[in-house]
Amino acid sequence: MKKILVTGGAGFIGSNFINYMLKSRDDVFIVNLDKLTYAGNLENLKESEANSNYTFIKGDICNFELVDYIFNKFGIKHVINFAAESHVDRSILGSEIFFQSNVIGTNILLEAARRYQVERFLQISTDEVYGSLGPEGLFTETTPLSPNSPYSASKASADMMALAFHHTYGLPVVVTRCSNNYGPLQFPEKLIPLMILNTLGNKKLPVYGDGLNVRDWIYVIDHNRAAELVWEKGNPGHVYNIGAEQEMKNIDIVKLILSHLGKTDDMIEYVKDRPGHDRRYAIDSTKIKTELGWKPEFKFEEAIKNTIDWYLSNNQWWERIINGAYKDYYISMYQNFYKHK
Ligand code: NAD
Ligand code: TYD
């Protein structure tokens, strides 16, 4: 049995990861440590909660004593660190919690991993650490780090610390840098679920700037299959980019959502741009494909429609968010903070 501490497992990607792992294998025991911030939701784990290979602990990765207790009590030998503050717009409003959870929290996990001599530490990172691309070119693992937002700067710091623990102490660290994810259970502050729910609620769809910023989209299950592979087979001390070669302009995604839901483009509202808005992200994932044999299984055109349909048929999930305790977090940032053009 592999005893894994998964952090941030009640968020979008982490909960999809836990559900996927427990469904597909029985050689893992997962302890999910999650602070349950506005982005964490135990509803996401309904299908896993009764599994005897799973346990949940509400807590903060910055809590040294709690983290130490968990490693000791459960004999943790693997760490997969998803826990993070993850929204760029929120990091622009206030960076401190990003530094706290993403940098200091990762450091506390790394120190515990060193004390307890873990066999593997997977740091889940992002392509945003590389900064912004012009119209040509792709991020490779050797692209210099050049983060532009407080969010991406905090993630880059955590990556550097994780890799330094490998270099200095020989801790078996692996780092993944994935592109933008979409799929079920994503909190409706990020582009795709926000636009879906605004469309369903007959609200305006706020497109930042000229709408021509490009992101490279990957279905969450493809990311999680890649994370599983890197966790088991990745080379210690190595970074692996993950992307599905699905570059899209924001405006085209918004129009696709509108058309799939039978609505017209006049719901789009161009608003003032996000400060420091990165223009383009695009991933070269040759390394994970050739070294580890990974390839994405989901095509954007299909999987985005399935995602929209998931939100259509899971209104209880998102109604709890938009009407419940965290309703203030379901906002498009422009309404409160970025002024109209
Ligand atoms: P999310 O915001 O949906 O979930 C984050 C989870 O972490 C939440 O459950 C939250 O409660 C928990 N958390 C936050 N701070 C914590 C703390 N101090 N202690 C314990 N738990 C804490 O984020 P997500 O989109 O699922 O992203 C997960 C990871 O993947 C992050 O590290 C993010 O940087 C990375 N990532 C995300 C994307 C993307 O497109 N969403 C792409 C690449 C990488
Ligand atoms: P987001 O989902 O916040 O991810 P990230 O900034 O980490 O890439 O945003 C994706 C893109 O969509 C980004 O270029 C900003 C843009 N965007 C909008 O135009 N309007 C919105 O309301 C949001 C949330 C994002």
Short mmCIF file of C-alpha atoms and ligand atoms in Angstrom, two decimals:
data_model
loop_
_atom_site.label_atom_id
_atom_site.label_comp_id
_atom_site.label_asym_id
_atom_site.label_seq_id
_atom_site.Cartn_x
_atom_site.Cartn_y
_atom_site.Cartn_z
CA MET A 1 0.00 0.00 0.00
CA LYS A 2 1.37 3.40 -0.96
CA LYS A 3 0.54 5.91 1.74
CA ILE A 4 0.03 9.27 0.07
CA LEU A 5 -0.61 12.67 1.57
CA VAL A 6 -2.65 14.57 -1.02
CA THR A 7 -3.00 18.23 -0.10
CA GLY A 8 -5.70 20.50 -1.49
CA GLY A 9 -7.73 17.42 -2.38
CA ALA A 10 -11.08 19.19 -1.91
CA GLY A 11 -10.37 21.66 -4.72
CA PHE A 12 -11.02 21.26 -8.42
CA ILE A 13 -8.00 19.27 -9.63
CA GLY A 14 -7.21 17.56 -6.32
CA SER A 15 -10.73 16.14 -5.89
CA ASN A 16 -10.80 14.91 -9.49
CA PHE A 17 -7.40 13.31 -8.78
CA ILE A 18 -8.55 11.51 -5.62
CA ASN A 19 -11.77 10.27 -7.23
CA TYR A 20 -9.81 9.05 -10.25
CA MET A 21 -7.09 7.33 -8.19
CA LEU A 22 -9.50 5.54 -5.85
CA LYS A 23 -11.62 4.39 -8.78
CA SER A 24 -8.71 3.08 -10.81
CA ARG A 25 -6.46 1.42 -8.23
CA ASP A 26 -6.50 -0.27 -4.84
CA ASP A 27 -2.81 -0.02 -3.89
CA VAL A 28 -3.02 3.53 -2.52
CA PHE A 29 -4.11 4.90 0.84
CA ILE A 30 -4.87 8.61 0.52
CA VAL A 31 -4.90 11.14 3.36
CA ASN A 32 -6.47 14.34 2.04
CA LEU A 33 -5.34 17.44 3.97
CA ASP A 34 -7.35 20.48 2.95
CA LYS A 35 -8.04 23.77 4.70
CA LEU A 36 -11.45 24.06 3.00
CA THR A 37 -11.00 27.62 1.83
CA TYR A 38 -13.78 29.02 -0.36
CA ALA A 39 -12.39 26.80 -3.16
CA GLY A 40 -12.48 23.55 -1.17
CA ASN A 41 -15.69 21.53 -1.19
CA LEU A 42 -16.23 18.09 0.35
CA GLU A 43 -19.19 17.56 -2.00
CA ASN A 44 -16.55 17.01 -4.69
CA LEU A 45 -15.48 13.83 -2.91
CA LYS A 46 -18.88 12.20 -2.38
CA GLU A 47 -17.91 9.14 -4.42
CA SER A 48 -14.70 8.63 -2.41
CA GLU A 49 -15.68 9.42 1.16
CA ALA A 50 -16.78 5.87 2.07
CA ASN A 51 -13.70 4.27 0.53
CA SER A 52 -11.62 2.55 3.23
CA ASN A 53 -8.46 3.68 1.42
CA TYR A 54 -9.33 7.32 1.98
CA THR A 55 -9.42 9.71 4.89
CA PHE A 56 -9.98 13.46 5.11
CA ILE A 57 -8.38 15.91 7.54
CA LYS A 58 -9.42 19.53 7.64
CA GLY A 59 -6.31 21.62 8.18
CA ASP A 60 -3.69 23.97 6.86
CA ILE A 61 -0.44 22.86 5.20
CA CYS A 62 1.14 25.81 7.03
CA ASN A 63 0.40 24.12 10.38
CA PHE A 64 3.74 22.51 11.22
CA GLU A 65 2.46 20.42 14.16
CA LEU A 66 -0.51 19.07 12.23
CA VAL A 67 1.60 18.18 9.21
CA ASP A 68 4.15 16.42 11.42
CA TYR A 69 1.37 14.52 13.20
CA ILE A 70 -0.10 13.31 9.88
CA PHE A 71 3.24 12.02 8.55
CA ASN A 72 3.83 10.20 11.81
CA LYS A 73 0.36 8.78 12.38
CA PHE A 74 -0.24 7.52 8.84
CA GLY A 75 3.33 6.58 7.91
CA ILE A 76 3.21 8.90 4.90
CA LYS A 77 5.78 8.02 2.23
CA HIS A 78 4.43 10.06 -0.69
CA VAL A 79 3.28 13.67 -1.01
CA ILE A 80 1.26 15.16 -3.86
CA ASN A 81 0.89 18.86 -3.22
CA PHE A 82 -2.12 20.42 -4.94
CA ALA A 83 -2.91 22.84 -2.08
CA ALA A 84 -2.67 26.43 -3.19
CA GLU A 85 -4.44 29.67 -3.61
CA SER A 86 -5.03 29.40 -7.32
CA HIS A 87 -6.74 32.44 -8.80
CA VAL A 88 -4.64 35.14 -10.50
CA ASP A 89 -7.27 37.88 -10.01
CA ARG A 90 -7.41 37.24 -6.27
CA SER A 91 -3.61 37.36 -6.08
CA ILE A 92 -3.76 40.82 -7.66
CA LEU A 93 -6.16 41.93 -4.94
CA GLY A 94 -4.00 40.58 -2.12
CA SER A 95 -0.80 38.58 -2.37
CA GLU A 96 -0.14 37.66 1.26
CA ILE A 97 -2.24 34.49 1.49
CA PHE A 98 -0.65 33.36 -1.79
CA PHE A 99 2.80 33.68 -0.28
CA GLN A 100 1.64 31.99 2.91
CA SER A 101 -0.10 28.93 1.45
CA ASN A 102 1.84 28.47 -1.78
CA VAL A 103 5.39 29.18 -0.59
CA ILE A 104 5.52 28.72 3.19
CA GLY A 105 3.01 25.86 3.08
CA THR A 106 5.07 24.01 0.47
CA ASN A 107 8.20 24.58 2.54
CA ILE A 108 6.58 23.06 5.62
CA LEU A 109 5.57 19.99 3.59
CA LEU A 110 9.09 19.68 2.15
CA GLU A 111 10.66 19.84 5.61
CA ALA A 112 8.30 17.14 6.88
CA ALA A 113 8.99 15.03 3.80
CA ARG A 114 12.69 15.29 4.59
CA ARG A 115 12.25 14.35 8.25
CA TYR A 116 10.13 11.33 7.36
CA GLN A 117 12.25 10.32 4.35
CA VAL A 118 9.44 10.13 1.83
CA GLU A 119 9.89 8.14 -1.35
CA ARG A 120 8.30 10.77 -3.59
CA PHE A 121 7.26 14.43 -3.41
CA LEU A 122 5.21 15.66 -6.37
CA GLN A 123 4.87 19.43 -6.54
CA ILE A 124 1.89 20.35 -8.73
CA SER A 125 2.89 23.54 -10.49
CA THR A 126 1.73 25.58 -13.44
CA ASP A 127 2.93 26.81 -16.82
CA GLU A 128 2.32 30.35 -15.54
CA VAL A 129 5.75 30.27 -13.86
CA TYR A 130 7.29 30.76 -17.32
CA GLY A 131 5.60 34.12 -17.86
CA SER A 132 4.04 35.19 -21.14
CA LEU A 133 4.75 34.15 -24.74
CA GLY A 134 4.53 36.19 -27.93
CA PRO A 135 2.59 34.80 -30.90
CA GLU A 136 5.26 32.13 -31.58
CA GLY A 137 7.01 29.50 -29.50
CA LEU A 138 6.23 27.10 -26.67
CA PHE A 139 7.28 26.73 -23.02
CA THR A 140 9.77 23.90 -22.53
CA GLU A 141 11.13 22.70 -19.19
CA THR A 142 14.25 24.80 -19.77
CA THR A 143 12.41 28.06 -20.48
CA PRO A 144 13.64 30.53 -17.82
CA LEU A 145 11.12 31.25 -15.08
CA SER A 146 9.61 34.71 -15.46
CA PRO A 147 6.40 34.85 -13.43
CA ASN A 148 4.31 37.99 -13.76
CA SER A 149 1.47 37.76 -11.22
CA PRO A 150 1.71 37.30 -7.44
CA TYR A 151 0.09 33.89 -8.01
CA SER A 152 2.65 32.71 -10.55
CA ALA A 153 5.52 34.23 -8.55
CA SER A 154 4.42 32.25 -5.49
CA LYS A 155 4.20 29.04 -7.54
CA ALA A 156 7.65 29.65 -9.05
CA SER A 157 9.07 30.18 -5.54
CA ALA A 158 7.57 26.89 -4.39
CA ASP A 159 9.04 25.08 -7.41
CA MET A 160 12.48 26.48 -6.70
CA MET A 161 12.29 25.43 -3.07
CA ALA A 162 11.15 21.92 -4.01
CA LEU A 163 13.97 21.53 -6.54
CA ALA A 164 16.48 22.92 -4.02
CA PHE A 165 15.43 20.18 -1.57
CA HIS A 166 16.28 17.65 -4.23
CA HIS A 167 19.60 19.27 -5.05
CA THR A 168 20.68 19.85 -1.45
CA TYR A 169 19.17 16.95 0.49
CA GLY A 170 18.49 14.41 -2.23
CA LEU A 171 14.74 14.54 -1.52
CA PRO A 172 13.03 12.67 -4.41
CA VAL A 173 11.12 15.67 -5.72
CA VAL A 174 9.35 15.82 -9.09
CA VAL A 175 7.59 18.92 -10.43
CA THR A 176 4.79 19.13 -12.99
CA ARG A 177 3.90 22.34 -14.82
CA CYS A 178 0.51 22.04 -16.42
CA SER A 179 -1.50 24.39 -18.60
CA ASN A 180 -5.04 25.67 -17.91
CA ASN A 181 -7.42 22.92 -16.77
CA TYR A 182 -11.14 22.59 -17.39
CA GLY A 183 -13.72 19.99 -16.43
CA PRO A 184 -16.28 19.14 -13.75
CA LEU A 185 -16.01 20.61 -10.23
CA GLN A 186 -14.09 23.78 -11.15
CA PHE A 187 -14.97 26.71 -8.91
CA PRO A 188 -16.91 29.34 -10.87
CA GLU A 189 -14.35 32.11 -10.62
CA LYS A 190 -12.21 30.72 -13.47
CA LEU A 191 -13.00 31.55 -17.09
CA ILE A 192 -14.91 28.48 -18.26
CA PRO A 193 -17.27 27.80 -15.32
CA LEU A 194 -17.81 31.53 -14.76
CA MET A 195 -18.92 32.00 -18.37
CA ILE A 196 -21.14 28.91 -18.24
CA LEU A 197 -22.93 30.05 -15.08
CA ASN A 198 -23.25 33.66 -16.24
CA THR A 199 -24.84 32.41 -19.44
CA LEU A 200 -27.26 30.19 -17.52
CA GLY A 201 -28.06 33.12 -15.21
CA ASN A 202 -28.57 35.55 -18.11
CA LYS A 203 -25.73 37.75 -16.88
CA LYS A 204 -23.15 39.59 -18.95
CA LEU A 205 -19.97 37.69 -19.85
CA PRO A 206 -16.99 39.85 -18.87
CA VAL A 207 -14.13 39.42 -21.34
CA TYR A 208 -10.92 41.10 -20.24
CA GLY A 209 -9.18 43.43 -22.71
CA ASP A 210 -9.55 42.46 -26.36
CA GLY A 211 -10.34 38.80 -25.60
CA LEU A 212 -7.40 37.66 -27.73
CA ASN A 213 -5.29 36.27 -24.89
CA VAL A 214 -4.43 32.63 -25.52
CA ARG A 215 -4.43 29.73 -23.07
CA ASP A 216 -3.53 26.09 -23.75
CA TRP A 217 -6.42 24.00 -22.39
CA ILE A 218 -6.30 20.50 -20.94
CA TYR A 219 -9.09 18.32 -19.57
CA VAL A 220 -8.57 17.72 -15.87
CA ILE A 221 -8.47 13.92 -16.19
CA ASP A 222 -5.63 14.15 -18.72
CA HIS A 223 -3.72 16.32 -16.24
CA ASN A 224 -4.36 13.85 -13.44
CA ARG A 225 -3.24 10.85 -15.50
CA ALA A 226 -0.03 12.74 -16.22
CA ALA A 227 0.43 13.65 -12.54
CA GLU A 228 -0.02 9.98 -11.57
CA LEU A 229 2.63 8.96 -14.11
CA VAL A 230 5.14 11.58 -12.99
CA TRP A 231 4.54 10.68 -9.34
CA GLU A 232 5.32 7.01 -10.02
CA LYS A 233 7.86 7.12 -12.84
CA GLY A 234 9.26 10.64 -13.10
CA ASN A 235 12.97 11.22 -12.66
CA PRO A 236 13.78 12.77 -9.25
CA GLY A 237 14.87 16.39 -9.59
CA HIS A 238 13.08 16.72 -12.93
CA VAL A 239 10.36 19.04 -14.17
CA TYR A 240 7.65 17.78 -16.56
CA ASN A 241 5.47 20.10 -18.64
CA ILE A 242 1.91 18.92 -19.23
CA GLY A 243 -0.26 20.28 -22.03
CA ALA A 244 -2.68 19.00 -24.65
CA GLU A 245 -1.84 21.29 -27.60
CA GLN A 246 -5.24 22.97 -27.41
CA GLU A 247 -4.52 26.67 -27.75
CA MET A 248 -7.63 28.84 -27.70
CA LYS A 249 -8.35 32.56 -27.62
CA ASN A 250 -10.55 33.53 -24.69
CA ILE A 251 -13.16 35.10 -26.94
CA ASP A 252 -13.52 31.90 -28.98
CA ILE A 253 -14.16 29.89 -25.81
CA VAL A 254 -16.79 32.37 -24.66
CA LYS A 255 -18.53 32.24 -28.04
CA LEU A 256 -18.42 28.44 -28.04
CA ILE A 257 -20.09 28.33 -24.61
CA LEU A 258 -22.79 30.77 -25.74
CA SER A 259 -23.49 28.81 -28.88
CA HIS A 260 -23.61 25.45 -27.07
CA LEU A 261 -26.16 26.95 -24.66
CA GLY A 262 -28.20 28.46 -27.50
CA LYS A 263 -27.43 32.09 -26.61
CA THR A 264 -26.14 34.96 -28.71
CA ASP A 265 -22.91 36.96 -28.61
CA ASP A 266 -24.62 40.13 -27.37
CA MET A 267 -24.22 38.76 -23.83
CA ILE A 268 -20.47 39.44 -24.15
CA GLU A 269 -19.15 42.54 -22.44
CA TYR A 270 -15.59 43.67 -23.06
CA VAL A 271 -14.24 45.06 -19.78
CA LYS A 272 -11.02 46.67 -18.62
CA ASP A 273 -8.05 44.34 -18.85
CA ARG A 274 -6.59 42.43 -15.90
CA PRO A 275 -3.45 44.28 -14.68
CA GLY A 276 -0.30 42.55 -15.98
CA HIS A 277 -2.42 40.12 -18.05
CA ASP A 278 -0.21 37.43 -19.65
CA ARG A 279 -0.84 37.31 -23.39
CA ARG A 280 -0.21 33.72 -24.32
CA TYR A 281 0.64 30.38 -22.73
CA ALA A 282 1.51 27.29 -24.79
CA ILE A 283 3.15 24.10 -23.65
CA ASP A 284 5.66 21.75 -25.24
CA SER A 285 5.05 18.38 -23.56
CA THR A 286 7.53 16.37 -25.61
CA LYS A 287 9.44 15.32 -22.49
CA ILE A 288 6.56 13.60 -20.66
CA LYS A 289 5.43 12.02 -23.93
CA THR A 290 8.79 10.58 -24.90
CA GLU A 291 10.18 9.75 -21.44
CA LEU A 292 7.01 8.50 -19.76
CA GLY A 293 4.72 7.62 -22.66
CA TRP A 294 1.89 9.98 -21.68
CA LYS A 295 -0.52 11.44 -24.19
CA PRO A 296 -3.77 13.36 -23.76
CA GLU A 297 -6.98 11.43 -24.45
CA PHE A 298 -9.57 14.21 -24.56
CA LYS A 299 -10.11 16.57 -27.50
CA PHE A 300 -11.14 20.11 -26.58
CA GLU A 301 -14.20 20.25 -28.88
CA GLU A 302 -15.74 17.18 -27.21
CA ALA A 303 -14.60 17.65 -23.61
CA ILE A 304 -15.68 21.31 -23.38
CA LYS A 305 -19.19 20.29 -24.40
CA ASN A 306 -19.20 17.53 -21.78
CA THR A 307 -18.02 20.08 -19.24
CA ILE A 308 -20.81 22.52 -20.12
CA ASP A 309 -23.30 19.65 -19.88
CA TRP A 310 -21.89 18.68 -16.47
CA TYR A 311 -22.67 22.17 -15.15
CA LEU A 312 -26.11 22.00 -16.76
CA SER A 313 -26.98 18.79 -14.95
CA ASN A 314 -25.28 19.55 -11.63
CA ASN A 315 -27.09 22.72 -10.66
CA GLN A 316 -27.26 21.62 -7.01
CA TRP A 317 -23.47 21.68 -6.85
CA TRP A 318 -23.13 25.25 -8.11
CA GLU A 319 -26.33 26.65 -6.61
CA ARG A 320 -24.85 25.87 -3.20
CA ILE A 321 -21.87 28.01 -4.17
CA ILE A 322 -23.70 30.92 -5.70
CA ASN A 323 -26.33 31.09 -2.94
CA GLY A 324 -24.39 29.69 0.03
CA ALA A 325 -21.71 30.71 2.49
CA TYR A 326 -19.20 31.41 -0.25
CA LYS A 327 -21.52 33.35 -2.53
CA ASP A 328 -19.30 36.42 -2.32
CA TYR A 329 -16.55 34.37 -3.93
CA TYR A 330 -18.69 33.57 -6.95
CA ILE A 331 -18.09 36.83 -8.68
CA SER A 332 -16.47 38.00 -11.75
CA MET A 333 -13.70 40.20 -10.50
CA TYR A 334 -14.51 42.99 -12.90
CA GLN A 335 -17.83 43.70 -11.19
CA ASN A 336 -16.11 44.76 -8.01
CA PHE A 337 -12.57 45.60 -8.86
CA TYR A 338 -11.89 46.20 -12.54
CA LYS A 339 -13.82 49.20 -13.82
CA HIS A 340 -15.75 49.08 -17.08
CA LYS A 341 -14.08 50.35 -20.21
P1 NAD B 1 -8.52 25.18 -6.30
O1 NAD B 1 -8.43 26.61 -5.89
O2 NAD B 1 -9.77 24.67 -6.94
O3 NAD B 1 -8.24 24.24 -5.04
C1 NAD B 1 -7.23 24.49 -4.11
C2 NAD B 1 -7.49 23.64 -2.88
O4 NAD B 1 -6.43 23.87 -1.96
C3 NAD B 1 -8.79 23.99 -2.15
O5 NAD B 1 -9.48 22.82 -1.81
C4 NAD B 1 -8.31 24.74 -0.90
O6 NAD B 1 -9.19 24.57 0.20
C5 NAD B 1 -6.96 24.08 -0.66
N1 NAD B 1 -6.02 24.94 0.08
C6 NAD B 1 -5.69 26.22 -0.18
N2 NAD B 1 -4.79 26.67 0.73
C7 NAD B 1 -4.57 25.63 1.58
C8 NAD B 1 -3.75 25.48 2.72
N3 NAD B 1 -3.00 26.47 3.18
N4 NAD B 1 -3.75 24.28 3.36
C9 NAD B 1 -4.52 23.26 2.91
N5 NAD B 1 -5.33 23.36 1.84
C10 NAD B 1 -5.35 24.53 1.17
O7 NAD B 1 -7.26 24.96 -7.24
P2 NAD B 1 -7.06 23.95 -8.47
O8 NAD B 1 -7.47 24.64 -9.70
O9 NAD B 1 -7.63 22.63 -8.11
O10 NAD B 1 -5.47 23.85 -8.49
C11 NAD B 1 -4.77 22.85 -7.75
C12 NAD B 1 -3.28 22.97 -7.98
O11 NAD B 1 -3.00 22.87 -9.37
C13 NAD B 1 -2.72 24.31 -7.54
O12 NAD B 1 -1.47 24.07 -6.94
C14 NAD B 1 -2.56 25.10 -8.83
O13 NAD B 1 -1.50 26.02 -8.74
C15 NAD B 1 -2.24 23.98 -9.81
N6 NAD B 1 -2.63 24.23 -11.21
C16 NAD B 1 -3.90 24.64 -11.51
C17 NAD B 1 -4.25 24.83 -12.85
C18 NAD B 1 -5.66 25.22 -13.24
O14 NAD B 1 -5.92 25.46 -14.42
N7 NAD B 1 -6.62 25.29 -12.31
C19 NAD B 1 -3.31 24.62 -13.86
C20 NAD B 1 -2.01 24.21 -13.51
C21 NAD B 1 -1.70 24.01 -12.18
P1 TYD B 2 -8.42 32.21 -15.56
O1 TYD B 2 -9.47 31.15 -15.68
O2 TYD B 2 -8.50 33.16 -14.41
O3 TYD B 2 -7.02 31.47 -15.62
P2 TYD B 2 -5.51 32.09 -15.75
O4 TYD B 2 -5.56 33.55 -15.56
O5 TYD B 2 -4.83 31.39 -14.63
O6 TYD B 2 -5.04 31.69 -17.10
O7 TYD B 2 -8.45 33.08 -16.89
C1 TYD B 2 -8.24 32.48 -18.15
C2 TYD B 2 -8.22 33.59 -19.18
O8 TYD B 2 -9.53 34.19 -19.24
C3 TYD B 2 -7.28 34.73 -18.83
O9 TYD B 2 -6.69 35.23 -20.03
C4 TYD B 2 -8.17 35.80 -18.22
C5 TYD B 2 -9.48 35.59 -18.96
N1 TYD B 2 -10.71 35.92 -18.19
C6 TYD B 2 -11.65 36.82 -18.72
O10 TYD B 2 -11.49 37.36 -19.82
N2 TYD B 2 -12.76 37.09 -17.97
C7 TYD B 2 -12.99 36.52 -16.74
O11 TYD B 2 -14.02 36.83 -16.10
C8 TYD B 2 -12.02 35.60 -16.23
C9 TYD B 2 -12.21 34.95 -14.89
C10 TYD B 2 -10.89 35.32 -17.00
#
